[in-house]
Amino acid sequence: MPCTEDAMIVFDASGSMAGSLAEGIGAKIRRIDEVRKALAQALPRVTHFRKIGLITYGPGPYQQCNVTLDLRPTADAAQPILQTVGGLNPSGKTPLTEAVEQAAEVLDYKAKPGIVVVLTDGEETCGGAPCDLGEKLNREGTRLTVHVIGFRMTAFWTGAQSALDVQCLAKETGGLYIATNSQDELVRASRRRSGAP
């Protein structure tokens, strides 16, 4: 039953998530607020089926590569996850690779299957190599699938290469890279990737 594997959400709360969405005048909705709203819609449905945990990265000591394990896979985790994500103040760098690696370890990826869903708007900025990690997880793991939901990653500060890096991470593990540009697309992608049919 593919619906029973544990899952980890890796949530990007790095500095770029404080950016506002529209380039239009007076646009004040920050990226992180859009992602929070999408999670609030998607998660409750998903957590009925499987245990879900949370890793966040970004906030912490200034200009450091901070990764925090907030919650191990837990039943009915929607509330604690949304509470944690709701309290985040975006800052810091983007240790995307390290965060995914930690999520894999929490899921005990060498011993059992699992799913990691990465919600990010940016590229790795802490020297990690997402593509190499994907290869390693595929080689050493027991069916660990990494799905990457890239939120507005076509922004001017991330080059095409950064999207390719995370696409490769997903592809190496048999996961999907989904580019989303709106809250609705984000909700659909989150439900589809972490849910059950």
PDB file of C-alpha atoms in Angstrom:
ATOM      1  CA  MET A   1       0.000   0.000   0.000  1.00  0.00           C
ATOM      2  CA  PRO A   2       1.786   3.134  -1.144  1.00  0.00           C
ATOM      3  CA  CYS A   3      -0.328   5.271   1.179  1.00  0.00           C
ATOM      4  CA  THR A   4       1.248   3.992   4.364  1.00  0.00           C
ATOM      5  CA  GLU A   5       4.859   5.058   3.928  1.00  0.00           C
ATOM      6  CA  ASP A   6       6.047   7.746   6.305  1.00  0.00           C
ATOM      7  CA  ALA A   7       6.759  11.138   4.805  1.00  0.00           C
ATOM      8  CA  MET A   8       8.836  14.188   5.664  1.00  0.00           C
ATOM      9  CA  ILE A   9       8.098  17.712   4.552  1.00  0.00           C
ATOM     10  CA  VAL A  10      11.204  19.836   4.008  1.00  0.00           C
ATOM     11  CA  PHE A  11      10.117  23.452   4.277  1.00  0.00           C
ATOM     12  CA  ASP A  12      12.196  26.317   2.927  1.00  0.00           C
ATOM     13  CA  ALA A  13      12.078  29.284   5.314  1.00  0.00           C
ATOM     14  CA  SER A  14      15.249  30.926   4.006  1.00  0.00           C
ATOM     15  CA  GLY A  15      15.523  34.669   3.404  1.00  0.00           C
ATOM     16  CA  SER A  16      14.112  34.621  -0.113  1.00  0.00           C
ATOM     17  CA  MET A  17      10.766  33.333   1.220  1.00  0.00           C
ATOM     18  CA  ALA A  18      10.230  36.774   2.731  1.00  0.00           C
ATOM     19  CA  GLY A  19      10.039  38.198  -0.795  1.00  0.00           C
ATOM     20  CA  SER A  20       6.637  39.316  -1.963  1.00  0.00           C
ATOM     21  CA  LEU A  21       4.925  37.455  -4.730  1.00  0.00           C
ATOM     22  CA  ALA A  22       3.695  39.804  -7.346  1.00  0.00           C
ATOM     23  CA  GLU A  23       6.050  42.372  -8.709  1.00  0.00           C
ATOM     24  CA  GLY A  24       2.987  44.629  -8.863  1.00  0.00           C
ATOM     25  CA  ILE A  25       2.506  47.814  -6.884  1.00  0.00           C
ATOM     26  CA  GLY A  26       1.545  47.337  -3.255  1.00  0.00           C
ATOM     27  CA  ALA A  27       1.870  43.562  -3.395  1.00  0.00           C
ATOM     28  CA  LYS A  28       2.535  42.561   0.177  1.00  0.00           C
ATOM     29  CA  ILE A  29       1.816  38.852   0.271  1.00  0.00           C
ATOM     30  CA  ARG A  30       5.076  37.147   1.073  1.00  0.00           C
ATOM     31  CA  ARG A  31       6.006  33.839  -0.532  1.00  0.00           C
ATOM     32  CA  ILE A  32       6.052  32.074   2.820  1.00  0.00           C
ATOM     33  CA  ASP A  33       2.454  33.161   3.481  1.00  0.00           C
ATOM     34  CA  GLU A  34       1.314  31.632   0.194  1.00  0.00           C
ATOM     35  CA  VAL A  35       3.059  28.364   0.994  1.00  0.00           C
ATOM     36  CA  ARG A  36       1.588  28.323   4.517  1.00  0.00           C
ATOM     37  CA  LYS A  37      -1.926  28.814   3.154  1.00  0.00           C
ATOM     38  CA  ALA A  38      -1.436  26.052   0.610  1.00  0.00           C
ATOM     39  CA  LEU A  39      -0.185  23.660   3.304  1.00  0.00           C
ATOM     40  CA  ALA A  40      -3.147  24.506   5.533  1.00  0.00           C
ATOM     41  CA  GLN A  41      -5.443  23.397   2.719  1.00  0.00           C
ATOM     42  CA  ALA A  42      -3.495  20.326   1.666  1.00  0.00           C
ATOM     43  CA  LEU A  43      -2.207  18.811   4.908  1.00  0.00           C
ATOM     44  CA  PRO A  44      -5.327  17.864   6.888  1.00  0.00           C
ATOM     45  CA  ARG A  45      -6.485  15.595   4.090  1.00  0.00           C
ATOM     46  CA  VAL A  46      -3.057  13.984   3.732  1.00  0.00           C
ATOM     47  CA  THR A  47      -2.359  13.340   7.420  1.00  0.00           C
ATOM     48  CA  HIS A  48      -5.337  10.964   7.643  1.00  0.00           C
ATOM     49  CA  PHE A  49      -3.408   8.481   5.542  1.00  0.00           C
ATOM     50  CA  ARG A  50       0.153   8.657   6.715  1.00  0.00           C
ATOM     51  CA  LYS A  51       2.550   9.795   9.390  1.00  0.00           C
ATOM     52  CA  ILE A  52       4.266  13.018   8.410  1.00  0.00           C
ATOM     53  CA  GLY A  53       7.203  14.883   9.919  1.00  0.00           C
ATOM     54  CA  LEU A  54       8.800  18.272   9.316  1.00  0.00           C
ATOM     55  CA  ILE A  55      12.254  19.684   8.727  1.00  0.00           C
ATOM     56  CA  THR A  56      12.692  23.414   8.245  1.00  0.00           C
ATOM     57  CA  TYR A  57      15.706  25.363   7.096  1.00  0.00           C
ATOM     58  CA  GLY A  58      16.743  28.992   7.044  1.00  0.00           C
ATOM     59  CA  PRO A  59      15.942  30.691  10.369  1.00  0.00           C
ATOM     60  CA  GLY A  60      18.577  30.670  13.115  1.00  0.00           C
ATOM     61  CA  PRO A  61      22.017  32.221  13.631  1.00  0.00           C
ATOM     62  CA  TYR A  62      22.663  34.969  11.088  1.00  0.00           C
ATOM     63  CA  GLN A  63      24.057  33.898   7.689  1.00  0.00           C
ATOM     64  CA  GLN A  64      24.400  30.290   8.778  1.00  0.00           C
ATOM     65  CA  CYS A  65      23.164  27.131   7.083  1.00  0.00           C
ATOM     66  CA  ASN A  66      20.527  26.221   9.660  1.00  0.00           C
ATOM     67  CA  VAL A  67      18.538  22.974   9.463  1.00  0.00           C
ATOM     68  CA  THR A  68      16.014  22.051  12.174  1.00  0.00           C
ATOM     69  CA  LEU A  69      14.234  18.757  12.738  1.00  0.00           C
ATOM     70  CA  ASP A  70      10.897  20.003  14.060  1.00  0.00           C
ATOM     71  CA  LEU A  71       8.873  16.805  14.055  1.00  0.00           C
ATOM     72  CA  ARG A  72       9.511  13.129  13.421  1.00  0.00           C
ATOM     73  CA  PRO A  73       6.811  11.322  11.387  1.00  0.00           C
ATOM     74  CA  THR A  74       3.678  11.481  13.526  1.00  0.00           C
ATOM     75  CA  ALA A  75       0.056  10.507  13.037  1.00  0.00           C
ATOM     76  CA  ASP A  76      -2.421  13.383  12.552  1.00  0.00           C
ATOM     77  CA  ALA A  77       0.475  15.827  12.224  1.00  0.00           C
ATOM     78  CA  ALA A  78      -1.354  18.645  10.427  1.00  0.00           C
ATOM     79  CA  GLN A  79      -1.802  20.817  13.531  1.00  0.00           C
ATOM     80  CA  PRO A  80       1.765  20.689  14.897  1.00  0.00           C
ATOM     81  CA  ILE A  81       3.240  21.149  11.412  1.00  0.00           C
ATOM     82  CA  LEU A  82       1.050  24.152  10.601  1.00  0.00           C
ATOM     83  CA  GLN A  83       1.779  25.643  14.021  1.00  0.00           C
ATOM     84  CA  THR A  84       5.542  25.355  13.496  1.00  0.00           C
ATOM     85  CA  VAL A  85       5.428  26.694   9.946  1.00  0.00           C
ATOM     86  CA  GLY A  86       3.165  29.530  11.091  1.00  0.00           C
ATOM     87  CA  GLY A  87       5.775  30.708  13.583  1.00  0.00           C
ATOM     88  CA  LEU A  88       8.697  30.859  11.165  1.00  0.00           C
ATOM     89  CA  ASN A  89      10.299  34.143  10.229  1.00  0.00           C
ATOM     90  CA  PRO A  90      12.145  33.644   6.935  1.00  0.00           C
ATOM     91  CA  SER A  91      15.884  34.271   7.114  1.00  0.00           C
ATOM     92  CA  GLY A  92      19.227  32.654   6.495  1.00  0.00           C
ATOM     93  CA  LYS A  93      20.685  30.619   3.688  1.00  0.00           C
ATOM     94  CA  THR A  94      19.398  27.580   1.771  1.00  0.00           C
ATOM     95  CA  PRO A  95      20.949  24.280   2.951  1.00  0.00           C
ATOM     96  CA  LEU A  96      18.511  22.328   0.796  1.00  0.00           C
ATOM     97  CA  THR A  97      20.763  19.293   0.325  1.00  0.00           C
ATOM     98  CA  GLU A  98      21.560  18.887   4.013  1.00  0.00           C
ATOM     99  CA  ALA A  99      17.874  19.258   4.922  1.00  0.00           C
ATOM    100  CA  VAL A 100      16.844  16.521   2.470  1.00  0.00           C
ATOM    101  CA  GLU A 101      19.651  14.276   3.707  1.00  0.00           C
ATOM    102  CA  GLN A 102      18.464  14.729   7.296  1.00  0.00           C
ATOM    103  CA  ALA A 103      14.895  13.951   6.237  1.00  0.00           C
ATOM    104  CA  ALA A 104      16.138  10.740   4.596  1.00  0.00           C
ATOM    105  CA  GLU A 105      17.949   9.738   7.796  1.00  0.00           C
ATOM    106  CA  VAL A 106      14.835  10.399   9.909  1.00  0.00           C
ATOM    107  CA  LEU A 107      12.869   8.147   7.553  1.00  0.00           C
ATOM    108  CA  ASP A 108      15.552   5.451   7.955  1.00  0.00           C
ATOM    109  CA  TYR A 109      15.849   5.373   4.172  1.00  0.00           C
ATOM    110  CA  LYS A 110      18.340   2.486   4.069  1.00  0.00           C
ATOM    111  CA  ALA A 111      15.875   0.176   5.804  1.00  0.00           C
ATOM    112  CA  LYS A 112      12.426   1.183   4.530  1.00  0.00           C
ATOM    113  CA  PRO A 113      10.617   3.154   1.839  1.00  0.00           C
ATOM    114  CA  GLY A 114       9.585   6.744   2.452  1.00  0.00           C
ATOM    115  CA  ILE A 115       8.676  10.028   0.818  1.00  0.00           C
ATOM    116  CA  VAL A 116      10.254  13.465   1.103  1.00  0.00           C
ATOM    117  CA  VAL A 117       8.368  16.493  -0.200  1.00  0.00           C
ATOM    118  CA  VAL A 118      10.528  19.607  -0.559  1.00  0.00           C
ATOM    119  CA  LEU A 119       8.802  22.993  -0.722  1.00  0.00           C
ATOM    120  CA  THR A 120      11.312  25.571  -1.938  1.00  0.00           C
ATOM    121  CA  ASP A 121      11.612  28.788  -3.902  1.00  0.00           C
ATOM    122  CA  GLY A 122      15.341  28.795  -4.332  1.00  0.00           C
ATOM    123  CA  GLU A 123      18.644  27.170  -4.997  1.00  0.00           C
ATOM    124  CA  GLU A 124      21.094  25.449  -2.699  1.00  0.00           C
ATOM    125  CA  THR A 125      23.349  28.159  -1.212  1.00  0.00           C
ATOM    126  CA  CYS A 126      25.325  26.135   1.326  1.00  0.00           C
ATOM    127  CA  GLY A 127      27.634  24.210  -0.986  1.00  0.00           C
ATOM    128  CA  GLY A 128      25.529  21.042  -1.172  1.00  0.00           C
ATOM    129  CA  ALA A 129      25.050  19.097  -4.401  1.00  0.00           C
ATOM    130  CA  PRO A 130      21.374  18.087  -4.756  1.00  0.00           C
ATOM    131  CA  CYS A 131      22.039  15.893  -7.783  1.00  0.00           C
ATOM    132  CA  ASP A 132      24.803  13.907  -6.050  1.00  0.00           C
ATOM    133  CA  LEU A 133      22.563  13.421  -3.032  1.00  0.00           C
ATOM    134  CA  GLY A 134      19.798  12.070  -5.273  1.00  0.00           C
ATOM    135  CA  GLU A 135      22.238   9.548  -6.691  1.00  0.00           C
ATOM    136  CA  LYS A 136      23.370   8.489  -3.210  1.00  0.00           C
ATOM    137  CA  LEU A 137      19.800   8.107  -1.894  1.00  0.00           C
ATOM    138  CA  ASN A 138      18.921   6.022  -4.917  1.00  0.00           C
ATOM    139  CA  ARG A 139      22.008   3.851  -4.528  1.00  0.00           C
ATOM    140  CA  GLU A 140      21.820   3.266  -0.779  1.00  0.00           C
ATOM    141  CA  GLY A 141      18.120   3.558  -0.087  1.00  0.00           C
ATOM    142  CA  THR A 142      15.095   1.308  -0.092  1.00  0.00           C
ATOM    143  CA  ARG A 143      12.767   3.270  -2.365  1.00  0.00           C
ATOM    144  CA  LEU A 144      13.065   6.749  -0.937  1.00  0.00           C
ATOM    145  CA  THR A 145      11.231   9.136  -3.250  1.00  0.00           C
ATOM    146  CA  VAL A 146      11.975  12.856  -3.207  1.00  0.00           C
ATOM    147  CA  HIS A 147       9.384  15.164  -4.757  1.00  0.00           C
ATOM    148  CA  VAL A 148      10.402  18.794  -5.200  1.00  0.00           C
ATOM    149  CA  ILE A 149       7.732  21.459  -5.435  1.00  0.00           C
ATOM    150  CA  GLY A 150       9.494  24.561  -6.714  1.00  0.00           C
ATOM    151  CA  PHE A 151       7.492  27.652  -5.887  1.00  0.00           C
ATOM    152  CA  ARG A 152       8.093  30.585  -8.237  1.00  0.00           C
ATOM    153  CA  MET A 153      11.604  29.359  -8.906  1.00  0.00           C
ATOM    154  CA  THR A 154      11.723  31.200 -12.194  1.00  0.00           C
ATOM    155  CA  ALA A 155      12.380  34.363 -10.208  1.00  0.00           C
ATOM    156  CA  PHE A 156      15.228  36.540 -11.360  1.00  0.00           C
ATOM    157  CA  TRP A 157      17.613  35.526  -8.575  1.00  0.00           C
ATOM    158  CA  THR A 158      17.633  31.793  -9.277  1.00  0.00           C
ATOM    159  CA  GLY A 159      19.292  30.835 -12.509  1.00  0.00           C
ATOM    160  CA  ALA A 160      18.161  27.945 -14.664  1.00  0.00           C
ATOM    161  CA  GLN A 161      20.890  25.787 -13.113  1.00  0.00           C
ATOM    162  CA  SER A 162      19.304  25.814  -9.655  1.00  0.00           C
ATOM    163  CA  ALA A 163      16.057  24.413 -11.036  1.00  0.00           C
ATOM    164  CA  LEU A 164      18.033  21.736 -12.879  1.00  0.00           C
ATOM    165  CA  ASP A 165      19.842  20.729  -9.676  1.00  0.00           C
ATOM    166  CA  VAL A 166      16.652  20.077  -7.752  1.00  0.00           C
ATOM    167  CA  GLN A 167      15.017  18.468 -10.783  1.00  0.00           C
ATOM    168  CA  CYS A 168      17.924  16.042 -10.840  1.00  0.00           C
ATOM    169  CA  LEU A 169      17.490  15.284  -7.108  1.00  0.00           C
ATOM    170  CA  ALA A 170      13.868  14.355  -7.770  1.00  0.00           C
ATOM    171  CA  LYS A 171      14.594  12.394 -10.919  1.00  0.00           C
ATOM    172  CA  GLU A 172      17.393  10.324  -9.355  1.00  0.00           C
ATOM    173  CA  THR A 173      14.978   9.102  -6.668  1.00  0.00           C
ATOM    174  CA  GLY A 174      12.056   8.496  -9.009  1.00  0.00           C
ATOM    175  CA  GLY A 175      10.285  11.593  -7.725  1.00  0.00           C
ATOM    176  CA  LEU A 176       8.767  14.529  -9.545  1.00  0.00           C
ATOM    177  CA  TYR A 177       9.807  18.134  -9.876  1.00  0.00           C
ATOM    178  CA  ILE A 178       6.760  20.345 -10.074  1.00  0.00           C
ATOM    179  CA  ALA A 179       7.033  24.053 -10.813  1.00  0.00           C
ATOM    180  CA  THR A 180       4.187  26.036  -9.275  1.00  0.00           C
ATOM    181  CA  ASN A 181       3.441  29.723  -9.516  1.00  0.00           C
ATOM    182  CA  SER A 182       0.266  30.151  -7.525  1.00  0.00           C
ATOM    183  CA  GLN A 183      -1.277  29.019  -4.270  1.00  0.00           C
ATOM    184  CA  ASP A 184      -3.827  26.844  -6.090  1.00  0.00           C
ATOM    185  CA  GLU A 185      -1.141  25.008  -8.018  1.00  0.00           C
ATOM    186  CA  LEU A 186       0.753  24.570  -4.781  1.00  0.00           C
ATOM    187  CA  VAL A 187      -2.251  23.027  -3.016  1.00  0.00           C
ATOM    188  CA  ARG A 188      -2.810  20.595  -5.860  1.00  0.00           C
ATOM    189  CA  ALA A 189       0.851  19.606  -6.017  1.00  0.00           C
ATOM    190  CA  SER A 190       1.111  19.128  -2.228  1.00  0.00           C
ATOM    191  CA  ARG A 191      -1.969  16.934  -2.101  1.00  0.00           C
ATOM    192  CA  ARG A 192      -0.891  14.875  -5.047  1.00  0.00           C
ATOM    193  CA  ARG A 193       2.657  14.306  -3.878  1.00  0.00           C
ATOM    194  CA  SER A 194       2.145  13.598  -0.186  1.00  0.00           C
ATOM    195  CA  GLY A 195      -1.362  12.184  -0.305  1.00  0.00           C
ATOM    196  CA  ALA A 196      -2.967   8.978  -1.392  1.00  0.00           C
ATOM    197  CA  PRO A 197      -5.269   8.504  -4.366  1.00  0.00           C
TER     198      PRO A 197
END
